[in-house]
Amino acid sequence: MLKIATYNINGINARLPVLLQWLQEAKPDIVCLQELKAPGERFPLAEIQAAGYQAVWHGQKSWNGVAILSRSLPIQEVGRSLPGDKDDVQSRYLEAVVGQIVIVCLYCPNGNPYPGEKFEYKLKWYKRLTAHAKKLLAHDVPVILIGDYNVMPTTLDVYKPEKYVNDALFRTEVRAAFDGLLKQGWTDAIRHLYPEETIYTFWDYFRRAWERNAGLRIDHFLISPHLRDRLSRGGVDKHVRGWEKTSDHAPVWIELK
């Protein structure tokens, strides 16, 4: 089995003890991290290597940032910018070949408040992602698009749909953009495994969201057709959200045969 995980760490240096504890416990083979909130030179490579992982990363001071970790498979970085806007300097995209799979680690823009410039940037970013995802499929190789998509695809993925009608994570335009990706031939791995279950990956720090299970499912694996039959299991390490000084996301994982 090949275990692949995604985790919006919400500040890799602030949450490093949590990350290291989870890595030791879960032992994923490949990990995609988002929201590092650290420039490249402050990535804790020594600690990551001591935990048994090699890494490639793309950081940014204070905001954003993505990384791919591998426990034993070789990593070859392919790119760290999403094509389509040469002026976009936000560190939200990292692409690498890990073993024999193209791994894309992404951190989609939040887009709030709606309406506004941030929301328009989000839609443009999704448009660029959709165009590039189509090209990746055309290469006819195994690919996984992994990370924080900042979208709840359906009403099953949000604890109070009516509350989020005009939120940038649930606007019809953003959900349509995510659905457009699926229609290219990608499979939402967690929803494919659990078509009717309520599953959350994020619980806000405010209003006792964790204690009330007032969550959202915004961290996703989109797998290419090559991998659909290899998909075996998946889940959310929900208990990690309850640890001290933890992220507001929980790690999510899938296993491939």
mmCIF file of C-alpha atoms in Angstrom:
data_model
loop_
_atom_site.group_PDB
_atom_site.id
_atom_site.type_symbol
_atom_site.label_atom_id
_atom_site.label_comp_id
_atom_site.label_asym_id
_atom_site.label_seq_id
_atom_site.Cartn_x
_atom_site.Cartn_y
_atom_site.Cartn_z
ATOM 1 C CA MET A 1 0.000 0.000 0.000
ATOM 2 C CA LEU A 2 1.031 3.579 -0.680
ATOM 3 C CA LYS A 3 -0.289 6.038 1.899
ATOM 4 C CA ILE A 4 -0.612 9.643 0.721
ATOM 5 C CA ALA A 5 -1.717 12.477 2.996
ATOM 6 C CA THR A 6 -2.521 16.159 2.876
ATOM 7 C CA TYR A 7 -2.349 18.553 5.809
ATOM 8 C CA ASN A 8 -2.890 22.294 5.948
ATOM 9 C CA ILE A 9 -0.466 22.876 8.793
ATOM 10 C CA ASN A 10 -1.350 26.576 9.320
ATOM 11 C CA GLY A 11 2.207 27.642 10.157
ATOM 12 C CA ILE A 12 4.833 24.924 9.907
ATOM 13 C CA ASN A 13 7.194 26.312 12.535
ATOM 14 C CA ALA A 14 4.436 27.104 15.023
ATOM 15 C CA ARG A 15 2.933 23.609 14.551
ATOM 16 C CA LEU A 16 6.162 21.658 14.046
ATOM 17 C CA PRO A 17 5.756 19.501 17.200
ATOM 18 C CA VAL A 18 2.247 18.561 16.047
ATOM 19 C CA LEU A 19 3.482 17.733 12.552
ATOM 20 C CA LEU A 20 6.354 15.580 13.824
ATOM 21 C CA GLN A 21 4.100 13.738 16.265
ATOM 22 C CA TRP A 22 1.581 13.009 13.529
ATOM 23 C CA LEU A 23 4.282 11.859 11.069
ATOM 24 C CA GLN A 24 5.620 9.433 13.641
ATOM 25 C CA GLU A 25 2.129 8.129 14.392
ATOM 26 C CA ALA A 26 0.626 7.940 10.896
ATOM 27 C CA LYS A 27 3.762 7.179 8.847
ATOM 28 C CA PRO A 28 2.432 8.383 5.480
ATOM 29 C CA ASP A 29 4.639 7.677 2.475
ATOM 30 C CA ILE A 30 3.908 11.009 0.781
ATOM 31 C CA VAL A 31 2.649 14.197 2.424
ATOM 32 C CA CYS A 32 1.441 17.449 0.910
ATOM 33 C CA LEU A 33 1.537 20.420 3.281
ATOM 34 C CA GLN A 34 -0.150 23.776 2.800
ATOM 35 C CA GLU A 35 -0.059 27.184 4.456
ATOM 36 C CA LEU A 36 3.549 26.937 5.622
ATOM 37 C CA LYS A 37 3.575 30.672 6.467
ATOM 38 C CA ALA A 38 7.356 30.734 6.244
ATOM 39 C CA PRO A 39 9.899 31.877 3.645
ATOM 40 C CA GLY A 40 11.954 29.159 1.987
ATOM 41 C CA GLU A 41 14.987 29.604 4.219
ATOM 42 C CA ARG A 42 12.886 29.020 7.349
ATOM 43 C CA PHE A 43 11.570 25.634 6.265
ATOM 44 C CA PRO A 44 12.551 23.177 9.058
ATOM 45 C CA LEU A 45 14.382 20.753 6.777
ATOM 46 C CA ALA A 46 16.667 19.300 9.452
ATOM 47 C CA GLU A 47 13.727 18.307 11.639
ATOM 48 C CA ILE A 48 11.817 16.883 8.683
ATOM 49 C CA GLN A 49 14.841 14.832 7.631
ATOM 50 C CA ALA A 50 15.347 13.602 11.187
ATOM 51 C CA ALA A 51 11.769 12.342 11.063
ATOM 52 C CA GLY A 52 12.724 10.266 8.022
ATOM 53 C CA TYR A 53 11.456 12.441 5.180
ATOM 54 C CA GLN A 54 12.989 14.277 2.254
ATOM 55 C CA ALA A 55 11.226 17.392 1.010
ATOM 56 C CA VAL A 56 10.735 20.008 -1.665
ATOM 57 C CA TRP A 57 8.977 23.243 -0.753
ATOM 58 C CA HIS A 58 7.940 26.670 -1.957
ATOM 59 C CA GLY A 59 7.623 29.157 0.876
ATOM 60 C CA GLN A 60 6.480 32.734 1.274
ATOM 61 C CA LYS A 61 6.907 35.130 4.172
ATOM 62 C CA SER A 62 3.901 35.169 6.523
ATOM 63 C CA TRP A 63 1.428 33.610 4.069
ATOM 64 C CA ASN A 64 0.724 30.635 1.819
ATOM 65 C CA GLY A 65 3.500 28.100 1.141
ATOM 66 C CA VAL A 66 3.375 24.454 0.037
ATOM 67 C CA ALA A 67 5.620 21.415 0.488
ATOM 68 C CA ILE A 68 5.835 17.777 -0.583
ATOM 69 C CA LEU A 69 7.450 15.210 1.727
ATOM 70 C CA SER A 70 8.449 11.649 0.862
ATOM 71 C CA ARG A 71 9.493 8.899 3.242
ATOM 72 C CA SER A 72 11.348 6.657 0.793
ATOM 73 C CA LEU A 73 10.399 7.439 -2.800
ATOM 74 C CA PRO A 74 12.602 9.879 -4.760
ATOM 75 C CA ILE A 75 11.238 13.383 -5.392
ATOM 76 C CA GLN A 76 11.921 15.285 -8.580
ATOM 77 C CA GLU A 77 10.509 18.814 -8.578
ATOM 78 C CA VAL A 78 8.756 19.774 -11.821
ATOM 79 C CA GLY A 79 7.465 23.275 -11.121
ATOM 80 C CA ARG A 80 6.427 25.717 -8.433
ATOM 81 C CA SER A 81 4.116 28.089 -10.250
ATOM 82 C CA LEU A 82 0.683 27.527 -11.730
ATOM 83 C CA PRO A 83 0.823 28.453 -15.425
ATOM 84 C CA GLY A 84 -1.308 31.252 -16.783
ATOM 85 C CA ASP A 85 -0.182 34.364 -14.896
ATOM 86 C CA LYS A 86 3.504 35.282 -14.917
ATOM 87 C CA ASP A 87 2.860 38.080 -12.416
ATOM 88 C CA ASP A 88 1.367 35.835 -9.738
ATOM 89 C CA VAL A 89 3.982 35.472 -6.986
ATOM 90 C CA GLN A 90 1.829 33.734 -4.365
ATOM 91 C CA SER A 91 3.275 30.367 -3.296
ATOM 92 C CA ARG A 92 0.260 28.146 -3.796
ATOM 93 C CA TYR A 93 1.446 25.442 -6.191
ATOM 94 C CA LEU A 94 4.127 22.777 -6.225
ATOM 95 C CA GLU A 95 4.447 19.918 -8.717
ATOM 96 C CA ALA A 96 6.790 16.957 -8.460
ATOM 97 C CA VAL A 97 7.239 13.384 -9.587
ATOM 98 C CA VAL A 98 7.335 11.146 -6.522
ATOM 99 C CA GLY A 99 8.142 7.593 -7.437
ATOM 100 C CA GLN A 100 6.041 7.099 -10.559
ATOM 101 C CA ILE A 101 3.199 9.493 -9.704
ATOM 102 C CA VAL A 102 2.899 13.177 -10.512
ATOM 103 C CA ILE A 103 2.013 14.844 -7.222
ATOM 104 C CA VAL A 104 0.538 18.342 -7.289
ATOM 105 C CA CYS A 105 0.357 20.086 -3.909
ATOM 106 C CA LEU A 106 -1.945 23.087 -4.034
ATOM 107 C CA TYR A 107 -3.389 25.729 -1.760
ATOM 108 C CA CYS A 108 -6.300 27.396 -3.510
ATOM 109 C CA PRO A 109 -7.097 31.001 -2.582
ATOM 110 C CA ASN A 110 -9.702 31.563 0.118
ATOM 111 C CA GLY A 111 -11.469 34.278 -1.872
ATOM 112 C CA ASN A 112 -13.246 36.090 0.947
ATOM 113 C CA PRO A 113 -14.778 38.565 1.176
ATOM 114 C CA TYR A 114 -17.335 38.058 -1.556
ATOM 115 C CA PRO A 115 -17.718 40.053 -3.718
ATOM 116 C CA GLY A 116 -14.295 41.595 -4.200
ATOM 117 C CA GLU A 117 -10.834 41.365 -5.720
ATOM 118 C CA LYS A 118 -9.870 38.294 -3.676
ATOM 119 C CA PHE A 119 -12.892 36.426 -4.945
ATOM 120 C CA GLU A 120 -12.099 37.347 -8.542
ATOM 121 C CA TYR A 121 -8.501 36.196 -8.025
ATOM 122 C CA LYS A 122 -9.821 32.878 -6.733
ATOM 123 C CA LEU A 123 -11.969 32.327 -9.826
ATOM 124 C CA LYS A 124 -9.049 33.184 -12.112
ATOM 125 C CA TRP A 125 -6.799 30.832 -10.138
ATOM 126 C CA TYR A 126 -9.315 28.017 -10.543
ATOM 127 C CA LYS A 127 -9.511 28.742 -14.260
ATOM 128 C CA ARG A 128 -5.725 28.415 -14.512
ATOM 129 C CA LEU A 129 -5.790 25.211 -12.456
ATOM 130 C CA THR A 130 -8.485 23.730 -14.685
ATOM 131 C CA ALA A 131 -6.498 24.496 -17.824
ATOM 132 C CA HIS A 132 -3.313 22.973 -16.402
ATOM 133 C CA ALA A 133 -5.138 19.953 -14.996
ATOM 134 C CA LYS A 134 -6.436 19.200 -18.488
ATOM 135 C CA LYS A 135 -2.866 19.215 -19.802
ATOM 136 C CA LEU A 136 -1.741 16.895 -17.013
ATOM 137 C CA LEU A 137 -4.443 14.405 -17.935
ATOM 138 C CA ALA A 138 -3.343 14.561 -21.554
ATOM 139 C CA HIS A 139 0.115 13.281 -20.559
ATOM 140 C CA ASP A 140 -1.565 9.943 -19.774
ATOM 141 C CA VAL A 141 0.378 9.315 -16.553
ATOM 142 C CA PRO A 142 -0.801 8.826 -12.937
ATOM 143 C CA VAL A 143 -1.500 12.221 -11.326
ATOM 144 C CA ILE A 144 -3.003 13.362 -8.033
ATOM 145 C CA LEU A 145 -4.066 16.954 -7.339
ATOM 146 C CA ILE A 146 -3.816 17.257 -3.559
ATOM 147 C CA GLY A 147 -4.491 19.967 -1.040
ATOM 148 C CA ASP A 148 -6.699 22.656 0.397
ATOM 149 C CA TYR A 149 -9.130 23.618 -2.354
ATOM 150 C CA ASN A 150 -11.063 26.068 -0.157
ATOM 151 C CA VAL A 151 -14.358 24.717 -1.457
ATOM 152 C CA MET A 152 -17.121 22.574 -0.030
ATOM 153 C CA PRO A 153 -18.294 20.774 -3.177
ATOM 154 C CA THR A 154 -21.779 19.851 -1.925
ATOM 155 C CA THR A 155 -24.164 20.522 0.948
ATOM 156 C CA LEU A 156 -22.949 17.268 2.517
ATOM 157 C CA ASP A 157 -19.546 18.924 3.000
ATOM 158 C CA VAL A 158 -20.662 21.806 5.243
ATOM 159 C CA TYR A 159 -22.375 21.704 8.615
ATOM 160 C CA LYS A 160 -24.738 24.626 7.879
ATOM 161 C CA PRO A 161 -25.107 25.190 4.129
ATOM 162 C CA GLU A 162 -27.487 28.098 4.603
ATOM 163 C CA LYS A 163 -24.852 29.990 6.580
ATOM 164 C CA TYR A 164 -22.325 29.817 3.720
ATOM 165 C CA VAL A 165 -24.446 30.821 0.734
ATOM 166 C CA ASN A 166 -22.394 33.964 0.107
ATOM 167 C CA ASP A 167 -19.102 32.662 1.458
ATOM 168 C CA ALA A 168 -16.315 32.352 -1.118
ATOM 169 C CA LEU A 169 -15.813 28.710 -0.127
ATOM 170 C CA PHE A 170 -19.403 27.804 -1.054
ATOM 171 C CA ARG A 171 -20.398 30.242 -3.765
ATOM 172 C CA THR A 172 -21.960 28.546 -6.764
ATOM 173 C CA GLU A 173 -19.164 29.870 -9.022
ATOM 174 C CA VAL A 174 -16.476 28.124 -6.970
ATOM 175 C CA ARG A 175 -18.406 24.895 -6.642
ATOM 176 C CA ALA A 176 -18.955 24.950 -10.395
ATOM 177 C CA ALA A 177 -15.211 25.402 -10.917
ATOM 178 C CA PHE A 178 -14.485 22.336 -8.753
ATOM 179 C CA ASP A 179 -17.159 20.377 -10.580
ATOM 180 C CA GLY A 180 -15.528 21.386 -13.854
ATOM 181 C CA LEU A 181 -12.351 19.661 -12.697
ATOM 182 C CA LEU A 182 -14.258 16.478 -11.918
ATOM 183 C CA LYS A 183 -15.877 16.516 -15.338
ATOM 184 C CA GLN A 184 -12.420 16.387 -16.925
ATOM 185 C CA GLY A 185 -12.102 12.872 -15.525
ATOM 186 C CA TRP A 186 -10.720 13.404 -12.021
ATOM 187 C CA THR A 187 -12.181 11.487 -9.067
ATOM 188 C CA ASP A 188 -12.789 13.078 -5.661
ATOM 189 C CA ALA A 189 -11.172 10.190 -3.768
ATOM 190 C CA ILE A 190 -12.715 10.688 -0.307
ATOM 191 C CA ARG A 191 -16.223 11.235 -1.644
ATOM 192 C CA HIS A 192 -15.792 8.249 -3.973
ATOM 193 C CA LEU A 193 -14.964 6.074 -0.965
ATOM 194 C CA TYR A 194 -17.716 7.539 1.224
ATOM 195 C CA PRO A 195 -20.497 8.749 -1.077
ATOM 196 C CA GLU A 196 -23.091 9.402 1.642
ATOM 197 C CA GLU A 197 -21.064 10.120 4.784
ATOM 198 C CA THR A 198 -20.663 13.467 6.485
ATOM 199 C CA ILE A 199 -16.900 14.032 6.577
ATOM 200 C CA TYR A 200 -15.133 17.203 7.678
ATOM 201 C CA THR A 201 -11.475 18.196 7.430
ATOM 202 C CA PHE A 202 -11.583 21.709 8.950
ATOM 203 C CA TRP A 203 -13.022 23.134 12.150
ATOM 204 C CA ASP A 204 -12.669 26.837 12.915
ATOM 205 C CA TYR A 205 -10.940 28.000 16.081
ATOM 206 C CA PHE A 206 -13.948 30.150 16.971
ATOM 207 C CA ARG A 207 -17.359 29.425 18.523
ATOM 208 C CA ARG A 208 -16.286 25.963 19.728
ATOM 209 C CA ALA A 209 -16.540 24.622 16.183
ATOM 210 C CA TRP A 210 -14.389 21.588 16.987
ATOM 211 C CA GLU A 211 -16.367 20.670 20.085
ATOM 212 C CA ARG A 212 -19.663 21.058 18.178
ATOM 213 C CA ASN A 213 -18.358 19.251 15.076
ATOM 214 C CA ALA A 214 -19.279 22.330 13.071
ATOM 215 C CA GLY A 215 -16.923 21.480 10.247
ATOM 216 C CA LEU A 216 -16.202 21.777 6.550
ATOM 217 C CA ARG A 217 -14.682 19.383 4.009
ATOM 218 C CA ILE A 218 -12.253 21.518 2.007
ATOM 219 C CA ASP A 219 -9.133 19.298 1.720
ATOM 220 C CA HIS A 220 -9.351 16.994 -1.296
ATOM 221 C CA PHE A 221 -7.556 14.402 -3.417
ATOM 222 C CA LEU A 222 -8.414 14.453 -7.118
ATOM 223 C CA ILE A 223 -6.996 11.319 -8.693
ATOM 224 C CA SER A 224 -6.512 10.653 -12.409
ATOM 225 C CA PRO A 225 -8.213 7.667 -14.094
ATOM 226 C CA HIS A 226 -4.994 5.620 -13.844
ATOM 227 C CA LEU A 227 -5.355 5.479 -10.073
ATOM 228 C CA ARG A 228 -9.081 5.014 -9.580
ATOM 229 C CA ASP A 229 -8.903 1.207 -9.453
ATOM 230 C CA ARG A 230 -5.916 1.381 -7.096
ATOM 231 C CA LEU A 231 -7.825 3.464 -4.519
ATOM 232 C CA SER A 232 -8.229 1.262 -1.453
ATOM 233 C CA ARG A 233 -8.935 3.286 1.685
ATOM 234 C CA GLY A 234 -9.046 6.830 2.973
ATOM 235 C CA GLY A 235 -9.939 8.907 5.972
ATOM 236 C CA VAL A 236 -9.370 11.886 8.231
ATOM 237 C CA ASP A 237 -7.099 11.791 11.274
ATOM 238 C CA LYS A 238 -9.714 13.810 13.103
ATOM 239 C CA HIS A 239 -8.166 13.327 16.539
ATOM 240 C CA VAL A 240 -5.167 15.457 15.530
ATOM 241 C CA ARG A 241 -7.481 18.496 15.436
ATOM 242 C CA GLY A 242 -7.946 17.987 19.178
ATOM 243 C CA TRP A 243 -4.247 18.170 20.015
ATOM 244 C CA GLU A 244 -2.740 21.156 21.807
ATOM 245 C CA LYS A 245 -1.586 24.060 19.568
ATOM 246 C CA THR A 246 -2.813 22.233 16.492
ATOM 247 C CA SER A 247 -3.938 23.416 13.062
ATOM 248 C CA ASP A 248 -7.590 24.166 12.337
ATOM 249 C CA HIS A 249 -7.375 21.422 9.680
ATOM 250 C CA ALA A 250 -6.894 17.711 10.298
ATOM 251 C CA PRO A 251 -4.684 15.472 8.155
ATOM 252 C CA VAL A 252 -6.518 13.617 5.383
ATOM 253 C CA TRP A 253 -5.166 10.481 3.704
ATOM 254 C CA ILE A 254 -5.784 7.850 1.074
ATOM 255 C CA GLU A 255 -4.157 4.493 0.364
ATOM 256 C CA LEU A 256 -3.401 3.138 -3.092
ATOM 257 C CA LYS A 257 -2.883 -0.533 -3.908
#
